[in-house]
Amino acid sequence: MSEQPPALLPYADPAFVADPFPLYRQLREDGPVRRVVIAGDLDAWLVTRYEDGLAALSDTRLSSDVRDASDARLLRQLPETERESMLSNMLRSDPPDHTRLRRLVSKAFTARRVAGMRPRIQSITDRLLDGIAPAGRADLVADFALPLPVTVISELLGVPVDDRHEFQDWTDRMIRRGAEPPDPAVVNEAWQHMRAYVTGLIHAKRARPGDDLLSGLVTARDQEQRLSEDELVAMVFLLLAAGYITTVNLIGGGIAMLLAEPGQLDLLRSDPGLLPGAIEEFLRYDGPVSPGIARFAREDVEIAGVTVPRGATVLIGSAVADRDPARFPDPDRLDITRQDNAHLAFGHGIHYCLGAPLARLEGQIAIGTALRRLPGLALAAPPDGIRWRPGGLRGPESLPVTFTPGG
């Protein structure tokens, strides 16, 4: 298996971007670990099967820190001026730093805080749909799925209302991925503006804490330990990177999946109690991260009988493994009633996504409310006409729909 030539993941090919799963299926059938080439001619080792992926996500020989990668281009992808800050977050760190950071962040990002967001998420959702409902047509990505999560994150961080337009603009320029590669100069300029703004916001919260997450992070203590300013900035960037486009993709992708499967849509409309399970099935069937989660080998590592060399990039293929027929019966069928749906979309182990409860809550409120308030919802283009984001963050770039105009 390890002697096979690397397989290309052709993100420049619209057919692959629209439906990568036939190739993923072939790679899984080829073997449990498959060498692949991804954007920019980067070489990686793709873990294709569920049980192996589950084990790899807890393997301490696989690092989350890109500085353990032998390919220096991976580190250079991060804006140079913000590199150290961006490497100070939980997503890119390992124990003991990760343990300390997660413990401190968990003191502020509590289940109670997330649950307390429900009324505001519902209010934001209703306001967005108020602007859509009378028209009878909309782009549910641009008009709904994009503004909802960034507004929620702004409220969660305590960003003043007057600053939110600029905040969203910088966020879009930093992390949105379209069909064309982003301009590095534009990205770096946005990072600089965001860094300056967030630093000022941290100082304001330190002087006058509020009832928001950023104030909670500023004041969080674990004995004598607190988050440094770089760590606070990195946490804000992590919330934006991990909690914005992924949630956009969950909402837009979930609605797109339902509209492509009328039987599943009718089933959910007839029994809204199926919505929590439907969210899990959207995450499993076609989740917002594809092909998976990157790690870097600290040493030569044997995975499923294949030796991965030290410094190699390991892609734990959650999108591939979540359709493994050895784990999920009839895996290529969308089934919102599916039971025992322990997908890998949020990871596993110590790096399991801390924001998963918030993403689930936003997805349930957004999709459930849209189905209720937009009767006759249908695609305004054929399902194969939907444009999907290329690269590692998967979801529709736009979702043109029609529906019965209402109030």
Coordinates of C-alpha atoms in Angstrom, one line a residue:
M1 CA 0.0 0.0 0.0
S2 CA 2.7 2.5 0.9
E3 CA 4.4 1.9 -2.5
Q4 CA 1.4 3.1 -4.4
P5 CA 2.0 6.4 -6.2
P6 CA 0.3 9.3 -4.4
A7 CA -3.3 9.9 -5.4
L8 CA -4.2 13.5 -6.3
L9 CA -7.1 15.2 -4.5
P10 CA -8.0 17.5 -7.4
Y11 CA -9.5 20.5 -5.8
A12 CA -9.2 22.5 -9.1
D13 CA -11.7 20.0 -10.7
P14 CA -15.3 21.2 -10.2
A15 CA -16.6 17.6 -10.5
F16 CA -14.4 16.5 -7.6
V17 CA -15.4 19.6 -5.5
A18 CA -19.1 18.9 -6.2
D19 CA -18.8 15.3 -5.2
P20 CA -15.5 14.0 -3.7
F21 CA -17.1 10.8 -2.3
P22 CA -16.5 8.5 -5.2
L23 CA -12.8 9.2 -5.0
Y24 CA -12.9 8.9 -1.2
R25 CA -14.6 5.5 -1.5
Q26 CA -11.9 4.3 -3.9
L27 CA -9.1 5.5 -1.6
R28 CA -10.7 3.7 1.3
E29 CA -11.0 0.5 -0.7
D30 CA -7.3 0.9 -1.8
G31 CA -6.2 0.7 1.8
P32 CA -6.4 2.1 5.4
V33 CA -3.6 4.6 4.8
R34 CA -3.2 6.2 1.4
R35 CA -0.6 8.7 0.2
V36 CA -2.2 11.7 -1.4
V37 CA -1.2 15.0 -2.9
I38 CA -3.3 18.1 -1.9
A39 CA -3.3 21.8 -2.8
G40 CA 0.1 23.2 -3.6
D41 CA 1.7 19.8 -4.2
L42 CA 1.6 19.1 -0.5
D43 CA 2.2 15.4 0.3
A44 CA 0.1 13.7 3.0
W45 CA -1.0 10.4 4.4
L46 CA -4.7 9.9 4.4
V47 CA -6.3 7.6 7.1
T48 CA -9.4 6.3 5.4
R49 CA -11.2 4.0 7.8
Y50 CA -13.2 4.7 10.8
E51 CA -11.5 2.6 13.5
D52 CA -8.0 3.7 12.4
G53 CA -9.1 7.3 12.3
L54 CA -10.6 7.1 15.8
A55 CA -7.3 5.6 17.1
A56 CA -5.2 8.2 15.3
L57 CA -7.1 11.1 16.8
S58 CA -5.9 9.9 20.2
D59 CA -2.4 8.9 19.2
T60 CA 0.1 11.1 21.1
R61 CA 2.8 10.4 18.4
L62 CA 0.7 12.6 16.1
S63 CA 1.1 16.3 16.8
S64 CA -1.3 19.2 16.3
D65 CA 1.6 21.7 16.1
V66 CA 2.5 22.5 12.5
R67 CA 6.1 23.2 13.6
D68 CA 6.4 19.4 13.8
A69 CA 5.9 19.1 10.1
S70 CA 8.9 18.5 7.9
D71 CA 7.4 20.6 5.0
A72 CA 8.2 24.2 5.9
R73 CA 5.6 25.4 3.4
L74 CA 2.8 24.5 5.9
L75 CA 4.2 27.0 8.4
R76 CA 4.7 29.7 5.8
Q77 CA 1.0 29.5 5.0
L78 CA 0.3 31.4 8.2
P79 CA 0.7 35.2 8.1
E80 CA 4.2 35.9 9.3
T81 CA 3.3 38.8 11.5
E82 CA 0.6 36.7 13.3
R83 CA 2.3 33.3 13.2
E84 CA 3.2 33.1 16.9
S85 CA -0.3 34.2 18.0
M86 CA -2.0 31.8 15.7
L87 CA 0.2 28.9 17.1
S88 CA -0.8 29.8 20.6
N89 CA -4.3 28.3 20.3
M90 CA -5.7 25.0 21.4
L91 CA -6.2 23.7 17.9
R92 CA -2.5 23.9 17.1
S93 CA -1.0 22.9 20.5
D94 CA -0.3 19.7 22.4
P95 CA 0.0 18.8 26.1
P96 CA 1.0 20.3 28.4
D97 CA 0.2 23.7 26.7
H98 CA -3.1 22.3 25.3
T99 CA -4.1 21.0 28.7
R100 CA -3.6 24.4 30.3
L101 CA -5.3 26.3 27.6
R102 CA -8.3 24.0 27.4
R103 CA -8.8 24.1 31.1
L104 CA -8.7 27.9 31.2
V105 CA -11.0 28.3 28.2
S106 CA -13.4 25.7 29.6
K107 CA -13.9 27.9 32.6
A108 CA -15.4 30.6 30.4
F109 CA -16.9 28.6 27.5
T110 CA -19.3 26.7 29.6
A111 CA -22.4 24.7 28.7
R112 CA -24.5 27.3 30.6
R113 CA -23.1 30.1 28.5
V114 CA -23.9 28.2 25.3
A115 CA -27.4 27.3 26.5
G116 CA -27.9 31.0 27.4
M117 CA -27.3 32.0 23.8
R118 CA -30.4 30.2 22.6
P119 CA -32.8 33.2 22.8
R120 CA -30.3 35.5 21.0
I121 CA -29.6 32.9 18.2
Q122 CA -33.3 32.5 17.7
S123 CA -33.7 36.3 17.6
I124 CA -30.9 36.7 15.1
T125 CA -32.3 33.9 13.0
D126 CA -35.8 35.4 13.0
R127 CA -34.5 38.8 12.0
L128 CA -32.6 37.4 9.1
L129 CA -35.6 35.4 7.9
D130 CA -37.8 38.5 8.3
G131 CA -35.7 40.1 5.6
I132 CA -35.9 37.0 3.3
A133 CA -39.4 35.7 3.8
P134 CA -41.4 38.4 1.8
A135 CA -39.3 38.0 -1.4
G136 CA -40.0 34.4 -2.3
R137 CA -36.4 33.8 -3.3
A138 CA -33.0 34.1 -1.7
D139 CA -29.5 32.9 -1.6
L140 CA -29.5 31.0 1.7
V141 CA -25.8 31.2 2.0
A142 CA -25.2 34.9 1.5
D143 CA -28.5 36.0 3.0
F144 CA -28.7 33.6 5.9
A145 CA -26.0 31.0 6.6
L146 CA -23.1 33.5 6.4
P147 CA -24.4 36.4 8.5
L148 CA -25.8 34.2 11.3
P149 CA -22.7 32.6 12.8
V150 CA -20.5 35.7 12.6
T151 CA -23.3 37.7 14.3
V152 CA -23.4 35.0 17.0
I153 CA -19.6 35.1 17.5
S154 CA -19.7 38.9 17.7
E155 CA -22.3 38.8 20.4
L156 CA -20.5 36.0 22.2
L157 CA -17.3 38.1 22.3
G158 CA -19.1 41.3 23.2
V159 CA -18.2 43.2 20.0
P160 CA -20.1 46.4 20.1
V161 CA -22.9 46.7 17.5
D162 CA -21.4 49.7 15.8
D163 CA -18.2 47.7 15.1
R164 CA -19.7 44.5 13.7
H165 CA -19.8 45.5 10.1
E166 CA -16.0 46.0 10.1
F167 CA -15.5 42.9 12.2
Q168 CA -17.4 40.8 9.7
D169 CA -15.5 42.3 6.8
W170 CA -12.1 41.6 8.3
T171 CA -13.3 38.0 9.2
D172 CA -14.5 37.4 5.6
R173 CA -11.2 38.6 4.1
M174 CA -9.2 36.5 6.6
I175 CA -10.9 33.2 6.3
R176 CA -13.4 33.0 3.5
R177 CA -12.3 30.7 0.6
G178 CA -13.8 31.2 -2.8
A179 CA -13.0 29.6 -6.1
E180 CA -9.9 31.9 -6.5
P181 CA -6.9 31.7 -4.1
P182 CA -7.0 34.5 -1.6
D183 CA -4.6 37.5 -2.1
P184 CA -2.0 37.2 0.6
A185 CA -1.7 41.0 0.9
V186 CA -5.4 41.3 1.5
V187 CA -5.4 38.5 4.0
N188 CA -2.4 40.0 5.9
E189 CA -4.0 43.4 6.0
A190 CA -7.2 42.0 7.4
W191 CA -5.1 40.1 10.1
Q192 CA -3.4 43.3 11.1
H193 CA -6.7 45.2 11.4
M194 CA -8.2 42.3 13.4
R195 CA -5.2 41.9 15.6
A196 CA -5.3 45.6 16.5
Y197 CA -9.0 45.6 17.1
V198 CA -9.1 42.4 19.2
T199 CA -6.1 43.7 21.3
G200 CA -8.1 46.9 22.0
L201 CA -11.2 44.9 22.9
I202 CA -9.2 42.7 25.3
H203 CA -7.9 45.8 27.1
A204 CA -11.5 47.2 27.3
K205 CA -12.8 43.9 28.7
R206 CA -10.0 43.8 31.3
A207 CA -10.8 47.3 32.4
R208 CA -14.6 46.7 32.4
P209 CA -15.6 43.1 32.2
G210 CA -19.0 42.3 30.8
D211 CA -21.2 39.2 30.6
D212 CA -19.6 37.9 27.4
L213 CA -17.2 35.1 26.5
L214 CA -14.2 37.4 26.0
S215 CA -14.6 38.9 29.4
G216 CA -14.8 35.4 30.8
L217 CA -11.6 34.5 29.0
V218 CA -9.8 37.6 30.2
T219 CA -10.8 36.9 33.9
A220 CA -10.5 33.1 33.8
R221 CA -8.0 31.8 36.3
D222 CA -6.6 28.4 37.2
Q223 CA -4.8 28.9 40.5
E224 CA -2.3 31.6 39.4
Q225 CA -2.5 30.9 35.7
R226 CA -4.3 33.1 33.2
L227 CA -4.4 33.4 29.5
S228 CA -1.7 35.8 28.1
E229 CA -2.6 38.5 25.6
D230 CA -1.3 36.4 22.7
E231 CA -3.3 33.4 23.9
L232 CA -6.4 35.6 24.1
V233 CA -5.9 36.9 20.6
A234 CA -5.3 33.4 19.4
M235 CA -8.5 32.2 21.0
V236 CA -10.5 34.8 19.2
F237 CA -8.9 33.8 15.9
L238 CA -9.7 30.2 16.7
L239 CA -13.3 31.0 17.3
L240 CA -13.5 32.8 14.0
A241 CA -11.6 30.1 12.0
A242 CA -13.2 27.1 13.6
G243 CA -16.7 28.5 14.4
Y244 CA -17.5 30.7 11.5
I245 CA -17.2 29.0 8.1
T246 CA -17.7 25.5 9.5
T247 CA -21.1 26.6 10.9
V248 CA -22.0 28.4 7.7
N249 CA -21.2 25.1 5.9
L250 CA -23.3 23.1 8.4
I251 CA -26.3 25.3 7.9
G252 CA -26.0 25.8 4.1
G253 CA -24.9 22.2 3.5
G254 CA -27.7 20.8 5.7
I255 CA -30.4 22.6 3.9
A256 CA -28.8 21.7 0.5
M257 CA -28.8 18.0 1.5
L258 CA -32.5 18.1 2.5
L259 CA -33.5 19.9 -0.7
A260 CA -31.7 17.2 -2.7
E261 CA -33.5 14.5 -0.8
P262 CA -37.3 15.4 -0.8
G263 CA -38.2 12.3 1.2
Q264 CA -35.9 13.3 4.0
L265 CA -37.2 16.9 3.9
D266 CA -40.8 15.7 4.1
L267 CA -39.9 13.4 7.0
L268 CA -38.3 16.3 9.0
R269 CA -41.1 18.7 8.2
S270 CA -43.6 16.1 9.5
D271 CA -41.6 15.4 12.7
P272 CA -39.4 18.3 13.8
G273 CA -38.3 16.2 16.8
L274 CA -36.0 14.5 14.3
L275 CA -33.9 17.7 14.0
P276 CA -31.1 16.9 16.5
G277 CA -30.5 13.5 14.8
A278 CA -30.7 15.2 11.4
I279 CA -27.9 17.6 12.4
E280 CA -25.7 14.6 13.3
E281 CA -26.5 12.9 10.0
F282 CA -25.6 16.1 8.1
L283 CA -22.2 16.1 9.9
R284 CA -21.6 12.5 9.1
Y285 CA -22.9 12.4 5.5
D286 CA -21.2 15.5 4.2
G287 CA -19.7 17.5 7.0
P288 CA -18.1 20.9 6.9
V289 CA -14.5 19.7 7.0
S290 CA -13.2 17.6 4.1
P291 CA -11.2 15.4 3.8
G292 CA -10.3 15.6 7.4
I293 CA -8.1 16.7 10.3
A294 CA -4.4 17.4 10.0
R295 CA -1.7 16.0 12.3
F296 CA 2.1 15.7 12.0
A297 CA 4.1 12.7 12.9
R298 CA 6.6 13.3 15.8
E299 CA 8.4 10.1 14.9
D300 CA 8.0 7.2 12.5
V301 CA 4.4 6.0 13.2
E302 CA 2.8 2.7 12.2
I303 CA -0.9 3.1 11.3
A304 CA -2.9 0.1 10.2
G305 CA 0.3 -1.6 9.1
V306 CA 1.7 1.3 7.2
T307 CA 4.8 3.2 8.4
V308 CA 4.3 7.0 8.2
P309 CA 7.7 8.8 8.4
R310 CA 8.6 11.4 11.0
G311 CA 7.5 14.9 10.0
A312 CA 4.8 13.7 7.6
T313 CA 1.4 15.3 7.4
V314 CA -1.3 12.8 8.4
L315 CA -4.8 13.6 7.3
I316 CA -7.3 11.8 9.5
G317 CA -10.0 11.5 6.9
S318 CA -13.2 12.2 8.9
A319 CA -15.2 12.7 5.7
V320 CA -13.8 9.5 4.3
A321 CA -14.1 7.4 7.5
D322 CA -17.7 8.7 8.2
R323 CA -18.8 6.7 5.2
D324 CA -16.9 3.6 6.1
P325 CA -19.4 0.7 5.6
A326 CA -17.6 -1.3 8.4
R327 CA -18.9 1.3 10.8
F328 CA -22.1 2.8 9.2
P329 CA -24.7 0.6 7.4
D330 CA -25.6 1.9 4.0
P331 CA -23.2 4.9 4.5
D332 CA -23.8 6.6 1.2
R333 CA -27.5 7.2 2.0
L334 CA -28.7 10.3 3.9
D335 CA -30.9 9.0 6.7
I336 CA -31.9 11.5 9.4
T337 CA -33.3 8.7 11.5
R338 CA -29.9 7.0 11.7
Q339 CA -29.0 5.7 15.2
D340 CA -25.6 5.1 16.7
N341 CA -24.2 8.0 14.7
A342 CA -20.8 8.6 16.4
H343 CA -19.2 10.5 13.5
L344 CA -15.8 12.1 13.5
A345 CA -16.8 15.5 12.2
F346 CA -15.9 17.2 15.6
G347 CA -12.8 15.0 16.1
H348 CA -12.2 12.8 19.1
G349 CA -10.0 12.7 22.2
I350 CA -8.4 15.8 23.8
H351 CA -9.0 17.9 20.8
Y352 CA -12.7 17.2 20.5
C353 CA -14.3 20.4 19.3
L354 CA -15.0 22.6 22.3
G355 CA -17.5 24.6 20.2
A356 CA -19.5 21.5 19.1
P357 CA -22.5 22.3 21.4
L358 CA -22.7 25.8 20.0
A359 CA -22.5 24.6 16.4
R360 CA -25.2 22.0 17.0
L361 CA -27.4 24.7 18.6
E362 CA -27.0 27.1 15.7
G363 CA -27.6 24.4 13.2
Q364 CA -30.8 23.2 14.9
I365 CA -32.2 26.7 15.3
A366 CA -31.3 27.9 11.8
I367 CA -32.4 24.9 9.8
G368 CA -35.5 24.3 11.9
T369 CA -36.7 27.9 11.7
A370 CA -35.9 28.2 8.0
L371 CA -38.0 25.1 7.2
R372 CA -40.9 26.4 9.3
R373 CA -40.9 29.9 8.0
L374 CA -40.1 29.3 4.3
P375 CA -43.0 27.1 3.0
G376 CA -42.5 25.4 -0.3
L377 CA -38.7 25.8 0.0
A378 CA -37.0 24.4 -3.2
L379 CA -33.8 24.8 -5.1
A380 CA -33.8 27.4 -7.7
A381 CA -31.2 25.5 -9.7
P382 CA -30.6 21.7 -10.2
P383 CA -28.7 20.0 -7.3
D384 CA -25.7 19.5 -9.6
G385 CA -25.6 23.2 -10.3
I386 CA -24.8 24.2 -6.7
R387 CA -21.2 25.5 -6.4
W388 CA -19.2 24.0 -3.5
R389 CA -16.2 25.5 -1.7
P390 CA -12.9 24.0 -2.8
G391 CA -10.3 23.0 -0.3
G392 CA -10.6 21.7 3.2
L393 CA -13.7 23.6 4.3
R394 CA -16.7 22.1 2.5
G395 CA -20.1 23.6 1.9
P396 CA -22.1 25.4 -0.8
E397 CA -20.7 28.8 -1.9
S398 CA -24.3 29.8 -2.7
L399 CA -27.7 28.2 -2.3
P400 CA -30.3 29.9 -4.6
V401 CA -33.8 28.9 -3.4
T402 CA -37.5 29.8 -4.0
F403 CA -40.4 29.5 -1.6
T404 CA -43.8 30.8 -1.0
P405 CA -43.6 34.5 0.0
G406 CA -44.7 35.2 3.5
G407 CA -44.3 37.6 6.3

